[in-house]
Coordinates of C-alpha atoms and ligand atoms in Angstrom, one line a residue:
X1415 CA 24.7 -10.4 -10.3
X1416 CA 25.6 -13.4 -8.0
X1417 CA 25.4 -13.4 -4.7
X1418 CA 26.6 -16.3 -2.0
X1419 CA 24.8 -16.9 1.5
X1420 CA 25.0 -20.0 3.7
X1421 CA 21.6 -19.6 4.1
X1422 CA 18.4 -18.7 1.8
X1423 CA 14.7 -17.9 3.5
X1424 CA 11.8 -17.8 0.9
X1425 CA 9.1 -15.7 2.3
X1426 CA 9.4 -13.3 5.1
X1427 CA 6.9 -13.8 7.1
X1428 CA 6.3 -15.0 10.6
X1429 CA 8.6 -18.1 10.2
X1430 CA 11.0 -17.2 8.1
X1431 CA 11.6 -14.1 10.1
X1432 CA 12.1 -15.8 13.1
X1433 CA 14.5 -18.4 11.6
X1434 CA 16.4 -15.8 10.2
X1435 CA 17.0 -14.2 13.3
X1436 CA 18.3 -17.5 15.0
X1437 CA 20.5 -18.4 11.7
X1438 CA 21.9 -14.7 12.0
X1439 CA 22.8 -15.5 15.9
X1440 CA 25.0 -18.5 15.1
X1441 CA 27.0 -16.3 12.8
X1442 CA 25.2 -17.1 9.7
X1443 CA 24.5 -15.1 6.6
X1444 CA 21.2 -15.0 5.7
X1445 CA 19.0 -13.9 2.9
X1446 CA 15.7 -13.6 3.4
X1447 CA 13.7 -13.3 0.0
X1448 CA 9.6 -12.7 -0.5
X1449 CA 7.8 -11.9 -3.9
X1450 CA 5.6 -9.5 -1.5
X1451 CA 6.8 -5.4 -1.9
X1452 CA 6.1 -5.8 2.0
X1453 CA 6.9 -8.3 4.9
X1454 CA 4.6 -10.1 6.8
X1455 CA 1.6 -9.1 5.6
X1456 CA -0.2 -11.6 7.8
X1457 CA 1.0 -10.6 10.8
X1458 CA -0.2 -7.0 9.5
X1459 CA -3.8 -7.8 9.3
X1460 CA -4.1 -10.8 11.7
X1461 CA -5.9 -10.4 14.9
X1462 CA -7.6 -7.6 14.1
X1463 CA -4.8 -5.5 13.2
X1464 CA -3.3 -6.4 16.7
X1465 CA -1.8 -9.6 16.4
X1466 CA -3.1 -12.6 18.6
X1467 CA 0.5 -13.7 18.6
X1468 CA 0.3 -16.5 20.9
X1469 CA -1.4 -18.4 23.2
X1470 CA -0.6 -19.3 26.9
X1471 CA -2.1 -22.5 26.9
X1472 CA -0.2 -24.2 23.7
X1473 CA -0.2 -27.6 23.7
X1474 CA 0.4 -30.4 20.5
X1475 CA -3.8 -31.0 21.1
X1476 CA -4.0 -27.5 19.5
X1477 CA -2.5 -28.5 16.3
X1478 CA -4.2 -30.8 13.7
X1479 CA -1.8 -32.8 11.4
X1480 CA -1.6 -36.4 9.8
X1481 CA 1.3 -37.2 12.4
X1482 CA 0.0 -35.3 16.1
X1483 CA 3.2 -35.8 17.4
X1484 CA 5.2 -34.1 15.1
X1485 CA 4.7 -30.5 16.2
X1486 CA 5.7 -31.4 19.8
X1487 CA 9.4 -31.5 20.0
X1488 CA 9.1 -27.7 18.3
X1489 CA 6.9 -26.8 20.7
X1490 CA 9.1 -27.5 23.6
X1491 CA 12.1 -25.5 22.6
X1492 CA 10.4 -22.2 21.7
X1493 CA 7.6 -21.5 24.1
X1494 CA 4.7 -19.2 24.1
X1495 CA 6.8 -17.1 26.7
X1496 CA 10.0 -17.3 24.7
X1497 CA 8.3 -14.9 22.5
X1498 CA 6.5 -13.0 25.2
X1499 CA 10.2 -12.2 26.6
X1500 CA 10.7 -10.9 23.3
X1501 CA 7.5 -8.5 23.5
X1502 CA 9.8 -7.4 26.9
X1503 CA 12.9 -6.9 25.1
X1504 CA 11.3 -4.4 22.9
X1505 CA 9.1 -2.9 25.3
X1506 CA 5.7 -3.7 24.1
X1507 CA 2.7 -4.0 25.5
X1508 CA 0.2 -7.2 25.7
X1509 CA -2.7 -8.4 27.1
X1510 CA -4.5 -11.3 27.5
X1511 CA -8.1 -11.2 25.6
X1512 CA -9.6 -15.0 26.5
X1513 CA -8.3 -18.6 26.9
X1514 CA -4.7 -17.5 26.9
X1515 CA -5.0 -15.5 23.9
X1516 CA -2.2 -12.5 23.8
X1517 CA -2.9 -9.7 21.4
X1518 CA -0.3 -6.6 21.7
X1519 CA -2.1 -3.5 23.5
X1520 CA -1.5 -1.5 20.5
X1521 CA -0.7 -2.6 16.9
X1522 CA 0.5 -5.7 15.1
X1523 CA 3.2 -3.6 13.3
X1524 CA 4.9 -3.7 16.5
X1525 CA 5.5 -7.2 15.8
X1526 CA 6.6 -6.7 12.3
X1527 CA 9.2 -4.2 14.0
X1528 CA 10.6 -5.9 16.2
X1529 CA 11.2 -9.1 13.7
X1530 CA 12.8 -6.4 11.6
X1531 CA 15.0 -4.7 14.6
X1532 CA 15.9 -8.9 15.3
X1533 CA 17.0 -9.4 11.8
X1534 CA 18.8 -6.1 11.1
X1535 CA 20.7 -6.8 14.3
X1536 CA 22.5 -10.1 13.3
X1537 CA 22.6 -8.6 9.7
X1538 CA 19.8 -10.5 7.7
X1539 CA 19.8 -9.2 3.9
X1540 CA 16.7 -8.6 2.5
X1541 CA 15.6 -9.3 -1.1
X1542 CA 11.8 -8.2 -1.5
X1543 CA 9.5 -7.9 -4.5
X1544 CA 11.8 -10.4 -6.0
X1545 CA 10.5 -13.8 -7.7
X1546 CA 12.5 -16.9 -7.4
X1547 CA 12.4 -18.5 -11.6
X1548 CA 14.4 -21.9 -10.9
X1549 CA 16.0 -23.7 -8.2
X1550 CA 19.0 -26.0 -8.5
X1551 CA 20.8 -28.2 -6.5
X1552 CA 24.2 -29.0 -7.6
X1553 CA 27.4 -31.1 -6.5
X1554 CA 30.5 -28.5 -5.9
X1555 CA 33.0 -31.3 -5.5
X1556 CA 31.8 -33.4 -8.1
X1557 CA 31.1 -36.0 -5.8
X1558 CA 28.6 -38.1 -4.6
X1559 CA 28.8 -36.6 -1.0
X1560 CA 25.1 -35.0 0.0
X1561 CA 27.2 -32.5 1.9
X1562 CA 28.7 -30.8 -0.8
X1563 CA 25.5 -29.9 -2.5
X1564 CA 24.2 -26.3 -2.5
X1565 CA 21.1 -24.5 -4.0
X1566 CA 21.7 -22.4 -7.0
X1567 CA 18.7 -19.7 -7.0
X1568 CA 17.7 -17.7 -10.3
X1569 CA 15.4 -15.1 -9.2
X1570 CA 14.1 -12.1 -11.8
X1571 CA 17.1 -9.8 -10.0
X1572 CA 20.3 -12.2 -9.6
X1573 CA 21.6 -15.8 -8.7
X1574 CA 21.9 -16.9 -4.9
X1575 CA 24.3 -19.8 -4.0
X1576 CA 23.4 -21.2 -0.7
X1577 CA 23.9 -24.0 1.4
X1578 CA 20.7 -24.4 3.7
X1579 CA 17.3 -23.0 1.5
X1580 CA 14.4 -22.9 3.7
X1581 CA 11.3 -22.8 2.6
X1582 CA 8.6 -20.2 4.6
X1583 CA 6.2 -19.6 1.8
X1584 CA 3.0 -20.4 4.1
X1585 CA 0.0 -21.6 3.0
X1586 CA -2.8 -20.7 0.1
X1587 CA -5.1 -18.4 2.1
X1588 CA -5.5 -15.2 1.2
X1589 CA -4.2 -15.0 -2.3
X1590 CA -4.9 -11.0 -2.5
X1591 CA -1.9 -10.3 -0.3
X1592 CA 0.6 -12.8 -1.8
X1593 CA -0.1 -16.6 -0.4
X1594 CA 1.0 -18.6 -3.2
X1595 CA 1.6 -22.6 -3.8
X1596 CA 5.5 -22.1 -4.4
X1597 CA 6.0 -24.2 -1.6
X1598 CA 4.2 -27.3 -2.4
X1599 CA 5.9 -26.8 -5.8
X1600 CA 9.5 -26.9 -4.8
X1601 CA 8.1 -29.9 -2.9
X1602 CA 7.0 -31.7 -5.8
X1603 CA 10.1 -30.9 -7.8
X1604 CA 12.0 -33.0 -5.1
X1605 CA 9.9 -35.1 -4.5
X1606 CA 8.4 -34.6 -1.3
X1607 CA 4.6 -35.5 -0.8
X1608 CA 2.4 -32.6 0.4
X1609 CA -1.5 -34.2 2.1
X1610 CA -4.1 -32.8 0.9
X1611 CA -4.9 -29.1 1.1
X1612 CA -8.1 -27.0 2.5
X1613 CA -9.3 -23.8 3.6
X1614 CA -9.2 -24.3 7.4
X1615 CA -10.4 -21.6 10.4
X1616 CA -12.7 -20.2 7.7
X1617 CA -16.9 -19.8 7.6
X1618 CA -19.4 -22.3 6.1
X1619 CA -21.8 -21.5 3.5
X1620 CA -25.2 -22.9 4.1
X1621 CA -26.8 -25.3 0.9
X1622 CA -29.5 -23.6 -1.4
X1623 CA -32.7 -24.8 0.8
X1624 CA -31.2 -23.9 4.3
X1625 CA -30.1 -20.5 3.0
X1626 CA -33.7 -19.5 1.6
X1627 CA -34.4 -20.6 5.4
X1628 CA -31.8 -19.1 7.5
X1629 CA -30.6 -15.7 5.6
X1630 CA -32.9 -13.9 8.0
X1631 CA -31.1 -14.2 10.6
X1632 CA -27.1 -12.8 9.4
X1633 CA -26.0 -10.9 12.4
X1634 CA -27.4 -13.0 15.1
X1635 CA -24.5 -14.3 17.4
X1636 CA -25.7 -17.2 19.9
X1637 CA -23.0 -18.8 22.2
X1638 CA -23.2 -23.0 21.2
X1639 CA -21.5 -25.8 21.3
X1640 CA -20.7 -27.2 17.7
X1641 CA -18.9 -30.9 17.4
X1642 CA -18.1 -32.4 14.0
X1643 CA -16.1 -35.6 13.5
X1644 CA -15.0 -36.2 17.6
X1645 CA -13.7 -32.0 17.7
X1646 CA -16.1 -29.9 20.1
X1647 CA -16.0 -26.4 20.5
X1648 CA -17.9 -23.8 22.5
X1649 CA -17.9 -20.2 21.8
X1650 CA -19.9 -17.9 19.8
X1651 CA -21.6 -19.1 16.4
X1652 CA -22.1 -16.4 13.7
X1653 CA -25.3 -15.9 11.4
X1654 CA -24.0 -14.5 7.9
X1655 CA -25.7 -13.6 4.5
X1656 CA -23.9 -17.0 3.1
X1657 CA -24.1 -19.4 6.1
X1658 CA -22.4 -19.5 9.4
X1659 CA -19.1 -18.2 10.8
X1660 CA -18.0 -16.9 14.3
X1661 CA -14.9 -18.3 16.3
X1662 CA -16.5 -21.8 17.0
X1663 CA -17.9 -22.4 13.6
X1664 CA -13.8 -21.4 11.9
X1665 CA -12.8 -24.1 15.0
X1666 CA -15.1 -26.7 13.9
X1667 CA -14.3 -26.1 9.7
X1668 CA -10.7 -27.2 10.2
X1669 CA -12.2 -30.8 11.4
X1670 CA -15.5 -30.2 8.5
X1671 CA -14.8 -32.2 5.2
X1672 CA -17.7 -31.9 2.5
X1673 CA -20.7 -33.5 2.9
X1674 CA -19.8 -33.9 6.3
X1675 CA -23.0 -32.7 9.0
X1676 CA -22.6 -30.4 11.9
X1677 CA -24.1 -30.2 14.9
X1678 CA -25.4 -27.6 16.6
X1679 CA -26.3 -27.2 20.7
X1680 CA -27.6 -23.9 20.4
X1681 CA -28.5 -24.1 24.0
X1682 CA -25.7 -25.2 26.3
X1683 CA -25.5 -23.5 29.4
X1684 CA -29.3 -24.3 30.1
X1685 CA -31.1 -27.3 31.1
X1686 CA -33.9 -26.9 28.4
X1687 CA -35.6 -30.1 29.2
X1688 CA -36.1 -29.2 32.7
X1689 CA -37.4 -25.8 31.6
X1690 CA -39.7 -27.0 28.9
X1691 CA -41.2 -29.4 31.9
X1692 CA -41.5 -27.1 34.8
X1693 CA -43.9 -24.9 32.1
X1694 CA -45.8 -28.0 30.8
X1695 CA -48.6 -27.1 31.9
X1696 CA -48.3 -23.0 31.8
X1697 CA -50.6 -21.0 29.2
X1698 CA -47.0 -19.3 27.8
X1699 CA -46.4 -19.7 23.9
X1700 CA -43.2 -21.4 23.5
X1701 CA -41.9 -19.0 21.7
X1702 CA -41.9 -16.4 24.2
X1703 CA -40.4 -18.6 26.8
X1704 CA -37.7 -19.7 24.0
X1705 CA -37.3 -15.8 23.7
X1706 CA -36.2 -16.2 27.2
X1707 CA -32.9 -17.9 26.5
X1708 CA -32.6 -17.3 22.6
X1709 CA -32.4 -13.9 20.4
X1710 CA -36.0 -13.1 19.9
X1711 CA -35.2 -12.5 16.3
X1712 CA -33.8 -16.2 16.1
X1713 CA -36.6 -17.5 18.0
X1714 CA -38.9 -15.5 14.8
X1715 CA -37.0 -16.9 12.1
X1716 CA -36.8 -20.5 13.6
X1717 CA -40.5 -20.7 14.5
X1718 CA -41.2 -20.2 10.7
X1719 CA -38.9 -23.2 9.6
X1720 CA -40.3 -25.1 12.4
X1721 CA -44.2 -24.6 11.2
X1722 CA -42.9 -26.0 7.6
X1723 CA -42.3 -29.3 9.9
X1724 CA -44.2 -31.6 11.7
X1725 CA -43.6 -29.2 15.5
X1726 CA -45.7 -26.3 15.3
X1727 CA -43.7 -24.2 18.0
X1728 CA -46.7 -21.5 18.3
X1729 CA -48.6 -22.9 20.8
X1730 CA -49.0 -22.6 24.6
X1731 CA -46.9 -24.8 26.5
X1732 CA -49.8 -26.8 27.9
X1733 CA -50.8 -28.1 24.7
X1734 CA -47.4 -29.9 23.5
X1735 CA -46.9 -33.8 24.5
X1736 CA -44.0 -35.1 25.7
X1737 CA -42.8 -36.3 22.3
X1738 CA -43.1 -33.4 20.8
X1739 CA -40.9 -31.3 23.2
X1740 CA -38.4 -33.8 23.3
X1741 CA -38.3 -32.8 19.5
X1742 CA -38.3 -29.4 20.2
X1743 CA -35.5 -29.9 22.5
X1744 CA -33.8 -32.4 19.9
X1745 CA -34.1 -29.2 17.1
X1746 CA -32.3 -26.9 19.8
X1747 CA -29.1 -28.8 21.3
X1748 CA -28.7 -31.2 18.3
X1749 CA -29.4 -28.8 15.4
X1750 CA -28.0 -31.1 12.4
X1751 CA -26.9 -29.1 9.4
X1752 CA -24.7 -29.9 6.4
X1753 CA -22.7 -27.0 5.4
X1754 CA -22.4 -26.9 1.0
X1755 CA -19.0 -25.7 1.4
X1756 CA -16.7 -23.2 2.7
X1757 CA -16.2 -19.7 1.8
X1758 CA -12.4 -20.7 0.5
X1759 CA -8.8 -19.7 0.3
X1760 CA -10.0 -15.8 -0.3
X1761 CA -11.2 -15.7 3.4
X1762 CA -9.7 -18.4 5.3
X1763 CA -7.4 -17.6 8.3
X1764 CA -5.2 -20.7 7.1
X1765 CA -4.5 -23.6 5.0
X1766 CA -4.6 -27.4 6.9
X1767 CA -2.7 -30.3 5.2
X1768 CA 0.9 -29.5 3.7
X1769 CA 4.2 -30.7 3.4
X1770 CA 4.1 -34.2 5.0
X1771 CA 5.8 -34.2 7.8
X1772 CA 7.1 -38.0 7.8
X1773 CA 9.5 -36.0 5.4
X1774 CA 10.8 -34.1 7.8
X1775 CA 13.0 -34.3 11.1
X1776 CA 10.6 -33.2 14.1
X1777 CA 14.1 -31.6 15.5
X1778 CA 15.6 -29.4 12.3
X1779 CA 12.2 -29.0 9.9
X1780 CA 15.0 -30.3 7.1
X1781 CA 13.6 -33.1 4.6
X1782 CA 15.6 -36.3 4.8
X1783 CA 15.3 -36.6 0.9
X1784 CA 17.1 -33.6 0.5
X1785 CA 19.8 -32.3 2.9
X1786 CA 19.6 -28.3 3.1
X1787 CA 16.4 -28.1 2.1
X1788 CA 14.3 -27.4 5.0
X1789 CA 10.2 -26.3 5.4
X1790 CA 8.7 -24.4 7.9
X1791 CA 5.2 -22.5 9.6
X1792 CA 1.8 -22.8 8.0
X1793 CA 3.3 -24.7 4.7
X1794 CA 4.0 -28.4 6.7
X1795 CA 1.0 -30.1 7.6
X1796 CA 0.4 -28.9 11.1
X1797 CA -2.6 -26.4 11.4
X1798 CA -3.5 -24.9 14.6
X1799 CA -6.9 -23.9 16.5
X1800 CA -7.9 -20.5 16.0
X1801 CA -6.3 -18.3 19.2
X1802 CA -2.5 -17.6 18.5
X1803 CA -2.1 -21.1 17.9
X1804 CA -0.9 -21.0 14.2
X1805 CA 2.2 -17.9 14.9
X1806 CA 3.2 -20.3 18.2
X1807 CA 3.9 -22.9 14.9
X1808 CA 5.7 -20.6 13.1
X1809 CA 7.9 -18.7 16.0
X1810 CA 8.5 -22.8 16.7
X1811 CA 9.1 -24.1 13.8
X1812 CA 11.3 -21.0 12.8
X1813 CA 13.2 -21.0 15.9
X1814 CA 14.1 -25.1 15.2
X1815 CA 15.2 -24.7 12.2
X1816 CA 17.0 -21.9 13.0
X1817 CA 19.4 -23.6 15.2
X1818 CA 20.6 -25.9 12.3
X1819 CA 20.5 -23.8 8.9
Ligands
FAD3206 P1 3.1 -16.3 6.2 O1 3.1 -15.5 7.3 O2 1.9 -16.5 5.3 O3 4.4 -15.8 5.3 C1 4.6 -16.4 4.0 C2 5.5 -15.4 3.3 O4 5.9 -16.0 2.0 C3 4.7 -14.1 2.9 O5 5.4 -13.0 3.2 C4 4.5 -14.3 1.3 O6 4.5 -13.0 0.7 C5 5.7 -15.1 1.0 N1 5.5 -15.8 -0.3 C6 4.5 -16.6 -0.7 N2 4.7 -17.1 -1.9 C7 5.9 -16.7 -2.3 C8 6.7 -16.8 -3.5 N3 6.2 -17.5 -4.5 N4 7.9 -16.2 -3.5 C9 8.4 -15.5 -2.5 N5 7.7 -15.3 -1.4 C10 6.5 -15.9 -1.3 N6 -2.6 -16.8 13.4 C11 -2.5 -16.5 14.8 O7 -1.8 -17.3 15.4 N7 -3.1 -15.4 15.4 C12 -3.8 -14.5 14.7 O8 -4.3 -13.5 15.2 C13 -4.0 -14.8 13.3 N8 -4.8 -14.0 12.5 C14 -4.9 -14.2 11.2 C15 -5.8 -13.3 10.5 C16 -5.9 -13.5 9.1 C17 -6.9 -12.6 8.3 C18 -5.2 -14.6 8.5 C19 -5.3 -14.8 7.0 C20 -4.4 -15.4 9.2 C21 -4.3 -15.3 10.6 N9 -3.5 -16.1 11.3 C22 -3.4 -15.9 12.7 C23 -2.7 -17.2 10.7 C24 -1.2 -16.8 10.6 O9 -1.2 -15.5 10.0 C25 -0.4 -17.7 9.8 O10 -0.6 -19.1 10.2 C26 1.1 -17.4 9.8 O11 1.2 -16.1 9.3 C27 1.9 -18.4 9.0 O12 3.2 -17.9 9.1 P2 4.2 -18.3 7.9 O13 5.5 -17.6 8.1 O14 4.3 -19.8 7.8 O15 3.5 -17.8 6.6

């Protein structure tokens, strides 16, 4: 079977869908295509199962990417509220959880809906559990003239002739719900360089010796302030049975490279030094007064890694010296520890690094090696903070390209 479209969307999730829509608008026919028996899986499972699916307070410092600026011109055409007015449209309800974070009130399926009820309305084809085999790009006039190339599609069901083929494959994390590498591959078949790709907004394991030390304490949440390579974050860190997670340790792992250190303020709404010295000369053990500000099951744990160093944190206040409770205080707000890795693509939120976007126009998302062919969402290399930062990229991106498909 052949069928012709002036437009082609691999994958149907949160970018393609929205680019379909806008494609559809202009009068466009569109055919959106995913190996996946259902759409937008990720929107499906993210936040929770109710979709953080944007964030008030985007701005291009939210996005990492070899080229910062690239993600701004994107930004400023489709805007957090764009979508929010789309939430309106279709009557569903939102609120605002932290920091400008909007999750809808009830389920992320309405999401999925209403990209469906979008699409349906400006007649979007669908083509789902379908595998794209080859793609061509051939000359229709049989000259030299860019414009008259079009993609020739061989999937497992039929050939698609199209115009525009836009590329919304995602990135590589979790694999168990269909993230696949197709995009960097049709990227490397025309030639267009992809950085270099890592689990990003994902928990670090802990090496061999700190895990023997720190397993103890999985399920202890402390609110910190972590900073690796210039990035900061405060929020909540997360004790697991492998190492650490929590919202500011998958912040800080999209700036982590291996064998990079972290550190750790586990103490940063309290002046600890000016504590520690109006008790220095009080009969209280330190640990009890750590107690104070610290789980006391934390406090436990680190007092027996601390006896295995030179700081023995058992004793009454009164007996410490100056030097050894600026250590202690050096332990607690600059807690240095080297992660041994991450706990991958199986359990990362999203993939950073991607299609490079000096191959693409900030404007359109097309490739200037290869008119038609355009990328979008979490397969470009732009990779957004944890907090509705990463579907603001793909509404954005989606909605740009849409316009010119
Ligand atoms: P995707 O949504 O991943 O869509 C890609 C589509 O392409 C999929 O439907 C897939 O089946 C299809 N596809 C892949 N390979 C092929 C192939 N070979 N052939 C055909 N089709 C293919 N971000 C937020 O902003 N807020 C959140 O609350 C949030 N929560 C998350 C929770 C989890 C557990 C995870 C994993 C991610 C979360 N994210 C969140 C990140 C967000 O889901 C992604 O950044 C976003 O979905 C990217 O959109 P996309 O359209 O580019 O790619």
């Amino acid at each position: 079977m052949k069928l012709i479209k002036d437009v082609v969307i691999i994958g149907a999730g949160a970018a393609g869908m929205m680019c379909a829509i806008e494609a559809g608008k202009r009068g466009r026919s569109v055919l959106l295509l995913d190996h996946a028996t259902k759409l937008a899986e990720k929107i499906r499972i993210s936040g929770g199962g109710r979709c953080n699916f944007t964030n008030l307070y985007t701005h291009p410092e939210n996005f990492l990417s070899d080229n910062p600026h690239f993600c701004r011109s994107a930004l400023a055409r489709f805007k957090p509220q764009d979508f929010v007015s789309l939430l309106k449209k279709h009557d569903i309800l939102y609120h605002e959880k932290k920091l400008g974070q909007l999750f809808c009130n009830d389920s992320s399926q309405q999401i999925i809906n209403l990209l469906q009820k979008e699409c349906n309305a400006v007649n979007v084809a669908w083509q789902l559990s379908s595998r794209v085999e080859r793609i061509d790009r051939v000359n229709i006039s049989g000259e030299g003239d860019s414009h008259d190339q079009q993609f020739i599609l061989r999937t497992d069901r039929n050939t698609i002739t199209a115009k525009s083929l836009v590329i919304a494959t995602g990135g590589l994390s979790i694999p168990q719900i269909g993230a696949s590498a197709f995009g960097y591959r049709v990227a490397e078949q025309f030639n267009i360089s992809v950085t270099s790709l890592h689990p990003a907004l994902v928990a670090l394991t802990f090496r061999p010796e700190d895990l023997t030390h720190y397993a103890e304490m999985s399920g202890i949440s402390i609110d910190a302030v972590i900073s690796c390579n210039g990035a900061s974050f405060h929020e909540n860190i997360l004790f697991t049975h492998r190492g650490l997670s929590g919202p500011a340790i998958l912040q800080i792992s999209s700036y982590w490279s291996p064998g990079d250190a972290i550190h750790i303020n586990l103490l940063p709404q309290y002046a600890i030094t000016d504590i520690l010295s109006e008790y220095k000369h009080s009969a209280i053990l330190l640990t009890n007064l750590l107690a104070r500000y610290l789980p006391k099951r934390f406090v436990d744990t680190w007092s027996q890694v601390m006896l295995q160093t030179e700081l023995n944190p058992m004793k009454p206040m009164k007996q410490y010296s100056d030097n050894e409770l600026n250590g202690i205080v050096e332990h607690l707000q600059n807690w240095k520890i080297t992660p041994s890795g991450t706990v991958g693509y199986r359990k990362a939120e999203v993939t950073r690094g991607g299609i490079n976007t000096r191959e693409l126009s900030s404007k359109t998302m097309e490739t200037s090696k290869v008119p038609g062919l355009y990328f979008i969402g979490e397969v470009i290399d732009v990779t957004g903070h944890l907090g509705g930062f990463n579907f603001q990229w793909a509404w954005s991106s989606g909605y740009a390209a849409g316009q010119y498909v």
